[in-house]
Short mmCIF file of C-alpha atoms in Angstrom, two decimals:
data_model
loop_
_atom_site.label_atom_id
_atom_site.label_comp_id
_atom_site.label_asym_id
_atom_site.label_seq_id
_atom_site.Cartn_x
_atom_site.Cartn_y
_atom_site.Cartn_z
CA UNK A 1 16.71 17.31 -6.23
CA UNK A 2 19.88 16.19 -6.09
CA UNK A 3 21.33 13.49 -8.28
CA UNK A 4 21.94 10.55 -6.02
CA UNK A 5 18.20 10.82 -4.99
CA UNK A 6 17.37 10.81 -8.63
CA UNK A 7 19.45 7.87 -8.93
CA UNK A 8 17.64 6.19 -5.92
CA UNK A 9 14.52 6.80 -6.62
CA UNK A 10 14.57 5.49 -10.05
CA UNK A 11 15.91 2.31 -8.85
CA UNK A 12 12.94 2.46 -6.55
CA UNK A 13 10.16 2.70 -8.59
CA UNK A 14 11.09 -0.23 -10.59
CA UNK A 15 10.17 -2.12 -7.77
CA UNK A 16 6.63 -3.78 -8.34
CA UNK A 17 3.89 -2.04 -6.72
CA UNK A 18 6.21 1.24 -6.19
CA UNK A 19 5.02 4.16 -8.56
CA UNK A 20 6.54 7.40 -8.35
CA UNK A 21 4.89 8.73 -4.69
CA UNK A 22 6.15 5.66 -3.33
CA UNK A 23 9.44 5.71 -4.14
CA UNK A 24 9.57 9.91 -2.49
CA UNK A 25 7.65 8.02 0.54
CA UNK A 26 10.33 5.39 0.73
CA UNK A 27 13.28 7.52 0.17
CA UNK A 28 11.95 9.99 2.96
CA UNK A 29 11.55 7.34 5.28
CA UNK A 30 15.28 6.13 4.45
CA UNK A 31 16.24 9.71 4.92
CA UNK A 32 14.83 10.33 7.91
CA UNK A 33 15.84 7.31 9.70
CA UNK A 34 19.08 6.75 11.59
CA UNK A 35 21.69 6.37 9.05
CA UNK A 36 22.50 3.06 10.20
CA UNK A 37 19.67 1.92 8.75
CA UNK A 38 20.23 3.10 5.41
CA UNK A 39 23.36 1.69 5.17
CA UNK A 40 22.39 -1.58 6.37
CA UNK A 41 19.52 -1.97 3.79
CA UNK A 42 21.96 -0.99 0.97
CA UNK A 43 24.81 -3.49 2.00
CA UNK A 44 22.64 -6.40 2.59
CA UNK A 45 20.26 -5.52 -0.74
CA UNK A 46 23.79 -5.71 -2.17
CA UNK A 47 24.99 -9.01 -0.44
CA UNK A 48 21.27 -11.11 -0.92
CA UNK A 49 21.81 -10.28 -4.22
CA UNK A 50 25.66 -11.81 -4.16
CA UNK A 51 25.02 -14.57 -2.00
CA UNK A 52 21.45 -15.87 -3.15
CA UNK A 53 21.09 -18.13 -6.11
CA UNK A 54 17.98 -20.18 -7.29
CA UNK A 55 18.90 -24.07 -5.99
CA UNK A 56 19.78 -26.17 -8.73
CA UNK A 57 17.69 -29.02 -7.82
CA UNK A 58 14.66 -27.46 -6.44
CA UNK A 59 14.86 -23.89 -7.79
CA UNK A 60 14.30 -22.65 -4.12
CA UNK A 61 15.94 -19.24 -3.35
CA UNK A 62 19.61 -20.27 -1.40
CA UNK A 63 22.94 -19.14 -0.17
CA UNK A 64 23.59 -22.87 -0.58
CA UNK A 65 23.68 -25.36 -3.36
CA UNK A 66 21.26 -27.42 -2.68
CA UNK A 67 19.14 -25.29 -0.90
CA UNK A 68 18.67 -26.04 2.93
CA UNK A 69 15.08 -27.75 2.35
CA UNK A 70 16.83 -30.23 -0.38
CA UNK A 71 19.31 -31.02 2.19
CA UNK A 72 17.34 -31.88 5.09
CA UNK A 73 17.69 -34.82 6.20
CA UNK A 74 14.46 -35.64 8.10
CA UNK A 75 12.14 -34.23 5.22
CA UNK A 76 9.85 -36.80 3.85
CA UNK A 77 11.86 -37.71 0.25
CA UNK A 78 8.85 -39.60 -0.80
CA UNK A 79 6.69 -36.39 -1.51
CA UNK A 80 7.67 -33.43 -3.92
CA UNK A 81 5.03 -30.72 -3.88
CA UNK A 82 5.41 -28.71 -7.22
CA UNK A 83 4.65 -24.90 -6.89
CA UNK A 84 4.72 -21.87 -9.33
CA UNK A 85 7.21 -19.70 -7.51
CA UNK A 86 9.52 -19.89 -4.43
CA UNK A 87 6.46 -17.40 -2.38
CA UNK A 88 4.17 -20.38 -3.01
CA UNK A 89 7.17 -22.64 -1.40
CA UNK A 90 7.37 -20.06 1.61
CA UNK A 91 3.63 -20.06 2.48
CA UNK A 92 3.36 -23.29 2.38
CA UNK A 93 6.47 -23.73 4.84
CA UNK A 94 4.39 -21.25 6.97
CA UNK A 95 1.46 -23.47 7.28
CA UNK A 96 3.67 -25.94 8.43
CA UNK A 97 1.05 -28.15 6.89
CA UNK A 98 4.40 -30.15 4.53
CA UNK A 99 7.23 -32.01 5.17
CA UNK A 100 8.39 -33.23 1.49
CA UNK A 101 10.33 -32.12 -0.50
CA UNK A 102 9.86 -29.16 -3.42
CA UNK A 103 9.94 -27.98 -6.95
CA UNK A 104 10.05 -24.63 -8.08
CA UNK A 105 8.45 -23.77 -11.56
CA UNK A 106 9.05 -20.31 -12.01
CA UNK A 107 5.93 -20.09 -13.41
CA UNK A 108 2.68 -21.37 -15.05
CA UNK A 109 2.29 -22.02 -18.64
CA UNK A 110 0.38 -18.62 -20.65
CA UNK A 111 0.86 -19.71 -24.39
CA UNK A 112 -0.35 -15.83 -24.65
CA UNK A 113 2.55 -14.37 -22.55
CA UNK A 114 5.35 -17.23 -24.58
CA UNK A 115 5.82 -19.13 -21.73
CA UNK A 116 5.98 -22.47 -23.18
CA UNK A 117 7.20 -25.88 -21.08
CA UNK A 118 11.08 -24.83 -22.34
CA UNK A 119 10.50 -21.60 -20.52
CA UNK A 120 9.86 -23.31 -16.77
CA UNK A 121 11.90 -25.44 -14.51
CA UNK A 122 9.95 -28.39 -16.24
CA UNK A 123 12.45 -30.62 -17.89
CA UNK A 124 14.58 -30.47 -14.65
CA UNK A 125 11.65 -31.33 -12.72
CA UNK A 126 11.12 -34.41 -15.11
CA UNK A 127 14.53 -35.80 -14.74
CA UNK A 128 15.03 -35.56 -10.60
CA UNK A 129 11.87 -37.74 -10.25
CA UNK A 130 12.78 -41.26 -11.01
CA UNK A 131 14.11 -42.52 -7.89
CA UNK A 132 12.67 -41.88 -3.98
CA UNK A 133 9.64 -39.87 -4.93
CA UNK A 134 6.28 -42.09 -4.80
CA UNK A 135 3.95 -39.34 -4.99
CA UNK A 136 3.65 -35.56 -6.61
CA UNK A 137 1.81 -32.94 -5.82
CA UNK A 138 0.80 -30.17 -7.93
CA UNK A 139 0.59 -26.71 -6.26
CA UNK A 140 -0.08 -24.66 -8.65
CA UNK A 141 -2.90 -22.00 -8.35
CA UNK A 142 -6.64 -22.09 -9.12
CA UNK A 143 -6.85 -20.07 -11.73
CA UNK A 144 -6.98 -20.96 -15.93
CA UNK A 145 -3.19 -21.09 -16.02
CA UNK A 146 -2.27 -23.33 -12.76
CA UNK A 147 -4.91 -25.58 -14.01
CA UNK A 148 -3.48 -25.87 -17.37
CA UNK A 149 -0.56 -26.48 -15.86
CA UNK A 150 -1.14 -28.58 -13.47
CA UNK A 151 -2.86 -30.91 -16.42
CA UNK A 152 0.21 -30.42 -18.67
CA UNK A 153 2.22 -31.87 -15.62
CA UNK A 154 0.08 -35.04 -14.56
CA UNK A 155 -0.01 -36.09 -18.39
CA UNK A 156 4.00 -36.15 -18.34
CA UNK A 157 4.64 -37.62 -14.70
CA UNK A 158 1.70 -40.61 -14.39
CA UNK A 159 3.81 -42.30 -17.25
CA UNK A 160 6.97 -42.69 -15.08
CA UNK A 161 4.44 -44.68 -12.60
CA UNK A 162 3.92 -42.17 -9.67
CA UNK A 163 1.22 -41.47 -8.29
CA UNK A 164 -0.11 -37.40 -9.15
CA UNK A 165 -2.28 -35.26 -6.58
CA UNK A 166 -3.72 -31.56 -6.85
CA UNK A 167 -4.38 -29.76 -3.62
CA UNK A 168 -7.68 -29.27 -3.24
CA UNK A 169 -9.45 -26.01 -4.20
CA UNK A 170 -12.89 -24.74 -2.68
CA UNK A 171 -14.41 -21.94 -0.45
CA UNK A 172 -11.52 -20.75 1.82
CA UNK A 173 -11.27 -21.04 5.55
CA UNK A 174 -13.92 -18.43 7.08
CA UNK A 175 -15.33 -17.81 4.13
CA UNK A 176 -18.59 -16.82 4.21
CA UNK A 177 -20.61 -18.92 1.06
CA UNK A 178 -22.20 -15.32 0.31
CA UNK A 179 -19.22 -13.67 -0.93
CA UNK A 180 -17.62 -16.21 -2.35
CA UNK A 181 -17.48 -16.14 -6.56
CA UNK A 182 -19.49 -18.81 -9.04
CA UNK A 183 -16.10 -20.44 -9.77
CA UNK A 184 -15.52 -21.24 -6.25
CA UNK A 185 -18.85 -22.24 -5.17
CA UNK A 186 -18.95 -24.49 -8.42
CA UNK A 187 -15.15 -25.86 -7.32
CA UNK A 188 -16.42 -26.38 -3.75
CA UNK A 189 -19.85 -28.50 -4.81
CA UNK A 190 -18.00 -30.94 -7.31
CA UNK A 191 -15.45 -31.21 -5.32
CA UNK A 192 -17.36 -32.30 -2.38
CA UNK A 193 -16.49 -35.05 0.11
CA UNK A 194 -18.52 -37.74 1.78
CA UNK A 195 -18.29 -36.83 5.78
CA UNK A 196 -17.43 -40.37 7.19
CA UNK B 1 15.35 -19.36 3.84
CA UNK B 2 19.18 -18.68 4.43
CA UNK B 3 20.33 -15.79 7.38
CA UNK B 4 20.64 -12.96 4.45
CA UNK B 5 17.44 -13.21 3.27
CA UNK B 6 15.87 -13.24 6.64
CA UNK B 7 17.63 -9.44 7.60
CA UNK B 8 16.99 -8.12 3.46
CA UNK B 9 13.52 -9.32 4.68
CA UNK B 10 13.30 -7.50 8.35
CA UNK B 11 14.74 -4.29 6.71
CA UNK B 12 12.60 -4.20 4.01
CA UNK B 13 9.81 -4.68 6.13
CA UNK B 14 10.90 -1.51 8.32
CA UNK B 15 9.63 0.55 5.45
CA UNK B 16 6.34 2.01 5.18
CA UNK B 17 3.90 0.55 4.06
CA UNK B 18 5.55 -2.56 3.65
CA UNK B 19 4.17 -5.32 5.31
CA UNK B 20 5.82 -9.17 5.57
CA UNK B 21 3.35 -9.96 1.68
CA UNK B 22 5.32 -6.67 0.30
CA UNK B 23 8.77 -7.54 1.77
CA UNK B 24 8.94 -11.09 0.45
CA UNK B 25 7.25 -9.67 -3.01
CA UNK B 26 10.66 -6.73 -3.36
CA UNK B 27 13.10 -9.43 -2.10
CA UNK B 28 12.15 -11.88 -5.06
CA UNK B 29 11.79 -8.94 -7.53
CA UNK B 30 15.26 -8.04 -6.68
CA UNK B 31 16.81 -12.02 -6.73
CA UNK B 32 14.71 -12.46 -9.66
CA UNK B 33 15.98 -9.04 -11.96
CA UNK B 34 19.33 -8.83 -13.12
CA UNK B 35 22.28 -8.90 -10.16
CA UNK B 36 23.35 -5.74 -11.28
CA UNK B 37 20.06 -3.97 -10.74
CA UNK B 38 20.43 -5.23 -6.73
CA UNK B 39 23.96 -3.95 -6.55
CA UNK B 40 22.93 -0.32 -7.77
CA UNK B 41 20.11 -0.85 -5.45
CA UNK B 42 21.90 -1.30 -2.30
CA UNK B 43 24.58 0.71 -3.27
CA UNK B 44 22.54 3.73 -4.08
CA UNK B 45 20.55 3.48 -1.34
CA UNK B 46 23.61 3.41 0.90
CA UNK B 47 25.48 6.87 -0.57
CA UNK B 48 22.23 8.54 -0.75
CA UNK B 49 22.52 7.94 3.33
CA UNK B 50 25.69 8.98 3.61
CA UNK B 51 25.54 12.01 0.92
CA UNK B 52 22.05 13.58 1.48
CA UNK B 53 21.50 15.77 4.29
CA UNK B 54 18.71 18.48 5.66
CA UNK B 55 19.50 22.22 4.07
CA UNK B 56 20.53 23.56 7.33
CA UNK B 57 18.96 26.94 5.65
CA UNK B 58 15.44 25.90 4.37
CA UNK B 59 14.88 21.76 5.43
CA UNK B 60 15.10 20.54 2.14
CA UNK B 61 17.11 16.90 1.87
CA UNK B 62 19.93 17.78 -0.37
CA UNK B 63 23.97 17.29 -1.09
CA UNK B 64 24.63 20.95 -0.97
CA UNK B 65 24.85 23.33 2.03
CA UNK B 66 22.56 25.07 1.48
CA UNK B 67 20.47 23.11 -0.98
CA UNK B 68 20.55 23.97 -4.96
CA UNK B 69 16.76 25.77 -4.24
CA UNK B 70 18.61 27.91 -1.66
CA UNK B 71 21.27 28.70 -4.15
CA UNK B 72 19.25 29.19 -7.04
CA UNK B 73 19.64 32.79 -8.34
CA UNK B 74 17.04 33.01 -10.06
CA UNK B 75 14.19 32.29 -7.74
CA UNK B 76 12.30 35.05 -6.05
CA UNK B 77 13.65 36.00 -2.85
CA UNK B 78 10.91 38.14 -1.44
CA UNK B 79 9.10 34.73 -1.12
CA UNK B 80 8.50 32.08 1.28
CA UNK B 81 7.01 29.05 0.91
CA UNK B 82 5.91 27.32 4.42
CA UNK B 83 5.40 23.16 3.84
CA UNK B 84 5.29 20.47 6.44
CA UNK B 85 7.48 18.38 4.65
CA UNK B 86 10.09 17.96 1.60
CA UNK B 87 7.57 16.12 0.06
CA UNK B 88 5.39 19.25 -0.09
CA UNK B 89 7.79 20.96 -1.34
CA UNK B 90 8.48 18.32 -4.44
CA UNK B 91 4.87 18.43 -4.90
CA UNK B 92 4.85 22.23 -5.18
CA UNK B 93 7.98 22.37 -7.35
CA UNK B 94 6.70 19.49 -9.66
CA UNK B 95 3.15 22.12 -10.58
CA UNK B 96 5.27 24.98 -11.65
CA UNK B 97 3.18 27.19 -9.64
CA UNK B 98 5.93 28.37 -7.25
CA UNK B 99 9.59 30.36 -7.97
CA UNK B 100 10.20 31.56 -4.63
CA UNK B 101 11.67 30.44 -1.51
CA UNK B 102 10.81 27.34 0.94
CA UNK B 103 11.00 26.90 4.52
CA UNK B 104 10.06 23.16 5.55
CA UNK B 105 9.09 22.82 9.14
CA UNK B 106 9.41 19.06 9.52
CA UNK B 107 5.59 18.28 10.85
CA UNK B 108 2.82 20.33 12.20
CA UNK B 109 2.05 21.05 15.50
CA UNK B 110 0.28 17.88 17.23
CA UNK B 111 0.00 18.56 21.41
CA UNK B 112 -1.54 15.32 21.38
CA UNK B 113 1.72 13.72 20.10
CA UNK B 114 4.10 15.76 21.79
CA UNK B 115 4.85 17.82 18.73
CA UNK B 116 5.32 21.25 20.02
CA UNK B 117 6.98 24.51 18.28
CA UNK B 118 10.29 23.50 19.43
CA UNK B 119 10.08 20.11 17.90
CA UNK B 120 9.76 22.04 14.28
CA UNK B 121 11.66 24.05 12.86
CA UNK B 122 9.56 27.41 13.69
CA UNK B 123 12.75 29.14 15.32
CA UNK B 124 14.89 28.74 12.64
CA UNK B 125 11.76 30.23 10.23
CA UNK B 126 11.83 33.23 12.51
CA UNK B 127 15.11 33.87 12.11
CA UNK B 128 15.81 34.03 8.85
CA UNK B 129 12.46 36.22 7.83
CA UNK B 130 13.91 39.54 8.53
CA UNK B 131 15.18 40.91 5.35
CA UNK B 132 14.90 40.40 1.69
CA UNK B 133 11.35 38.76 2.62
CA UNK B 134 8.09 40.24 1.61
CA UNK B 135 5.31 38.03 1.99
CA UNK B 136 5.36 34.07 3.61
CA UNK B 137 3.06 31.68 2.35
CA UNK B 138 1.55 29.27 4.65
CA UNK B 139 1.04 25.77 2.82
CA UNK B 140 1.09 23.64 5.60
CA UNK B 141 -2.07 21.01 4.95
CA UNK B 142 -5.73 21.76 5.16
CA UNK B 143 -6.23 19.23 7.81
CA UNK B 144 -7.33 20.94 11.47
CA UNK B 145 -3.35 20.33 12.33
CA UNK B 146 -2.30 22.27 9.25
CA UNK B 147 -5.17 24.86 10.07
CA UNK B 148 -3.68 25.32 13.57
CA UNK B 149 0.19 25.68 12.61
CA UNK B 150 -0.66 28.20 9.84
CA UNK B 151 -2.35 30.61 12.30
CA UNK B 152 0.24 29.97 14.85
CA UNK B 153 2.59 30.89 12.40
CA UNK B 154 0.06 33.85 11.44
CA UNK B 155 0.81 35.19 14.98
CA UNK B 156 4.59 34.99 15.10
CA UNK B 157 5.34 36.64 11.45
CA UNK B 158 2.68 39.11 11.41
CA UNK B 159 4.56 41.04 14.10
CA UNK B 160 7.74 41.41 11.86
CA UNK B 161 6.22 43.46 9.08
CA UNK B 162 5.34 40.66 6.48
CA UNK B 163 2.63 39.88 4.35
CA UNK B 164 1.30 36.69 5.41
CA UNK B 165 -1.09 34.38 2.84
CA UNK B 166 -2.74 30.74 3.39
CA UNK B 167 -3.10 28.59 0.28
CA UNK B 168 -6.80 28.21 -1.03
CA UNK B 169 -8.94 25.20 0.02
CA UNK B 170 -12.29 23.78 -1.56
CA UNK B 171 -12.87 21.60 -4.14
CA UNK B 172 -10.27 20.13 -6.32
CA UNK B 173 -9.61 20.53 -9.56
CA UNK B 174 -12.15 17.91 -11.98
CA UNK B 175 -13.59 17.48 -7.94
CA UNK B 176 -17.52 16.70 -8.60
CA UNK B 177 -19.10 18.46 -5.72
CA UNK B 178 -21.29 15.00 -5.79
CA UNK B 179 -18.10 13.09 -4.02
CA UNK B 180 -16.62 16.34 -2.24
CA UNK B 181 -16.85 16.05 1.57
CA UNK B 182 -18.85 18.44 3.54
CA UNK B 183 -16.24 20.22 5.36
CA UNK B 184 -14.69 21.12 1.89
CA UNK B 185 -17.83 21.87 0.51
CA UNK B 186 -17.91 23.98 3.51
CA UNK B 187 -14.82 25.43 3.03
CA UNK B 188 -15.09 26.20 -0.76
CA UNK B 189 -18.13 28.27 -0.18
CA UNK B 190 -16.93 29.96 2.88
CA UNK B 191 -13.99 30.83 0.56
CA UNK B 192 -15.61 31.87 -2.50
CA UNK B 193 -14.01 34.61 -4.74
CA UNK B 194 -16.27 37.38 -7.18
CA UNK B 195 -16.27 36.54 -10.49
CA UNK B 196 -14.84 39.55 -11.92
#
């Protein structure tokens, strides 16, 4: 094989998920299609990567700084919703369920893995909220970690007087009770709500 | 999310196998790793286009005309090696097995999907067999495509005065026959060998 393709495909597998068959698969799609199209993935890989930063307010992924979400006007400036990483941020633009504002973590706090409060977005998060904000909400997942997290962050932000949420966490939409796991069943029963 | 992202993300999600989940998952690996590692990326990916081409002798996706394999001294030149694709062909180079020649036909013959001999490259095969060429091996895949290109293939060397072989099929190696499907099952006893 030639050396540019070794090249390639090392870059390639570094990707997550991509082991070594992917990275032939991808490459031999790349090859095979038009050339057009493997120049355009290479020059705008190389440009997203020039032109995208992480938002200094929110930590949202932007060609501008602040990000497009921090600067819109008619977003609610009352609410900040607090997720673990900028793909929580873009599913929860896709529900189209939110109109605050956001923070990005960059991730949860794993004592285990030496991610300590120093090691996320925390501190910044801690100084942008006196002001508009009359309400948090903490986004982080389900699991152990978000939990922990999401504890870690109420203790610190209920002393600066707002008011701290956590979005609720039970058997998904369509779920079927029969496949759903003892942690989630157990979520969904003590977390129940009266039906007025 | 800014205009950049948005066609990183559409590209990406050209690829196989990558769906929108995947796409947004490589983008924020690749804003989220070192800049540099994006600019080899996209550059790479981009001169690989641009440098790699089909061995207009034997199929394979190389910088040299013809391709190193083609070049390669050393290899046997009495034999050829039949594959569907260049993946094949890694696959067959990566076991060792193999020190001849290759021929890659670019697909198998599909009627149903309008893939006939002249969309493969079966002509060019024919024409360079007559020579230094003793026997061609047929290794397209054991699939009832691959079954009906080899003897198609059968029928056009044959006539020329070479020895023609098929790969062996049956169970695979550390296979338990337990797991095995019946048509290999089939096949493996169908194509049993004396123990001598």
């Amino acid at each position: 094989m030639s050396d540019v393709m070794h090249r390639a495909l090392d870059l390639l597998r570094q990707l997550p998920t991509v082991g070594e068959k992917t990275a032939t698969r991808l490459l031999h799609y790349i090859l095979s299609a038009p050339p057009e199209y493997g120049r355009a993935l290479g020059r705008t890989l190389a440009e997203v990567v020039d032109k995208v930063r992480p938002c200094p307010v929110c930590g949202n992924l932007s060609e501008l700084e602040p990000c497009e979400l921090c600067r819109d006007e008619r977003r609610d400036r009352s609410l900040l919703c607090v997720v673990e990483k900028v793909a929580d941020l873009i599913a929860i633009e896709a529900s189209g369920a939110y109109r605050g504002l956001y923070h990005v973590l960059g991730g949860v706090l794993s004592p285990l893995d030496g991610r300590g409060p120093e090691q996320l977005r925390i501190r910044q998060l801690l100084e942008r909220l006196p002001g508009e904000f009359v309400e948090v909400i903490l986004a982080t997942g389900a699991g152990v970690e978000g939990e922990a997290t999401a504890l870690y962050l109420k203790q610190k932000i209920e002393p600066l007087g707002l008011r701290v949420s956590r979005i609720a966490s039970g058997v998904p939409v369509g779920g079927e009770l029969e496949y759903v796991d003892r942690s989630t069943i157990n979520r969904a029963l003590n977390g129940r709500r009266s039906m007025d």
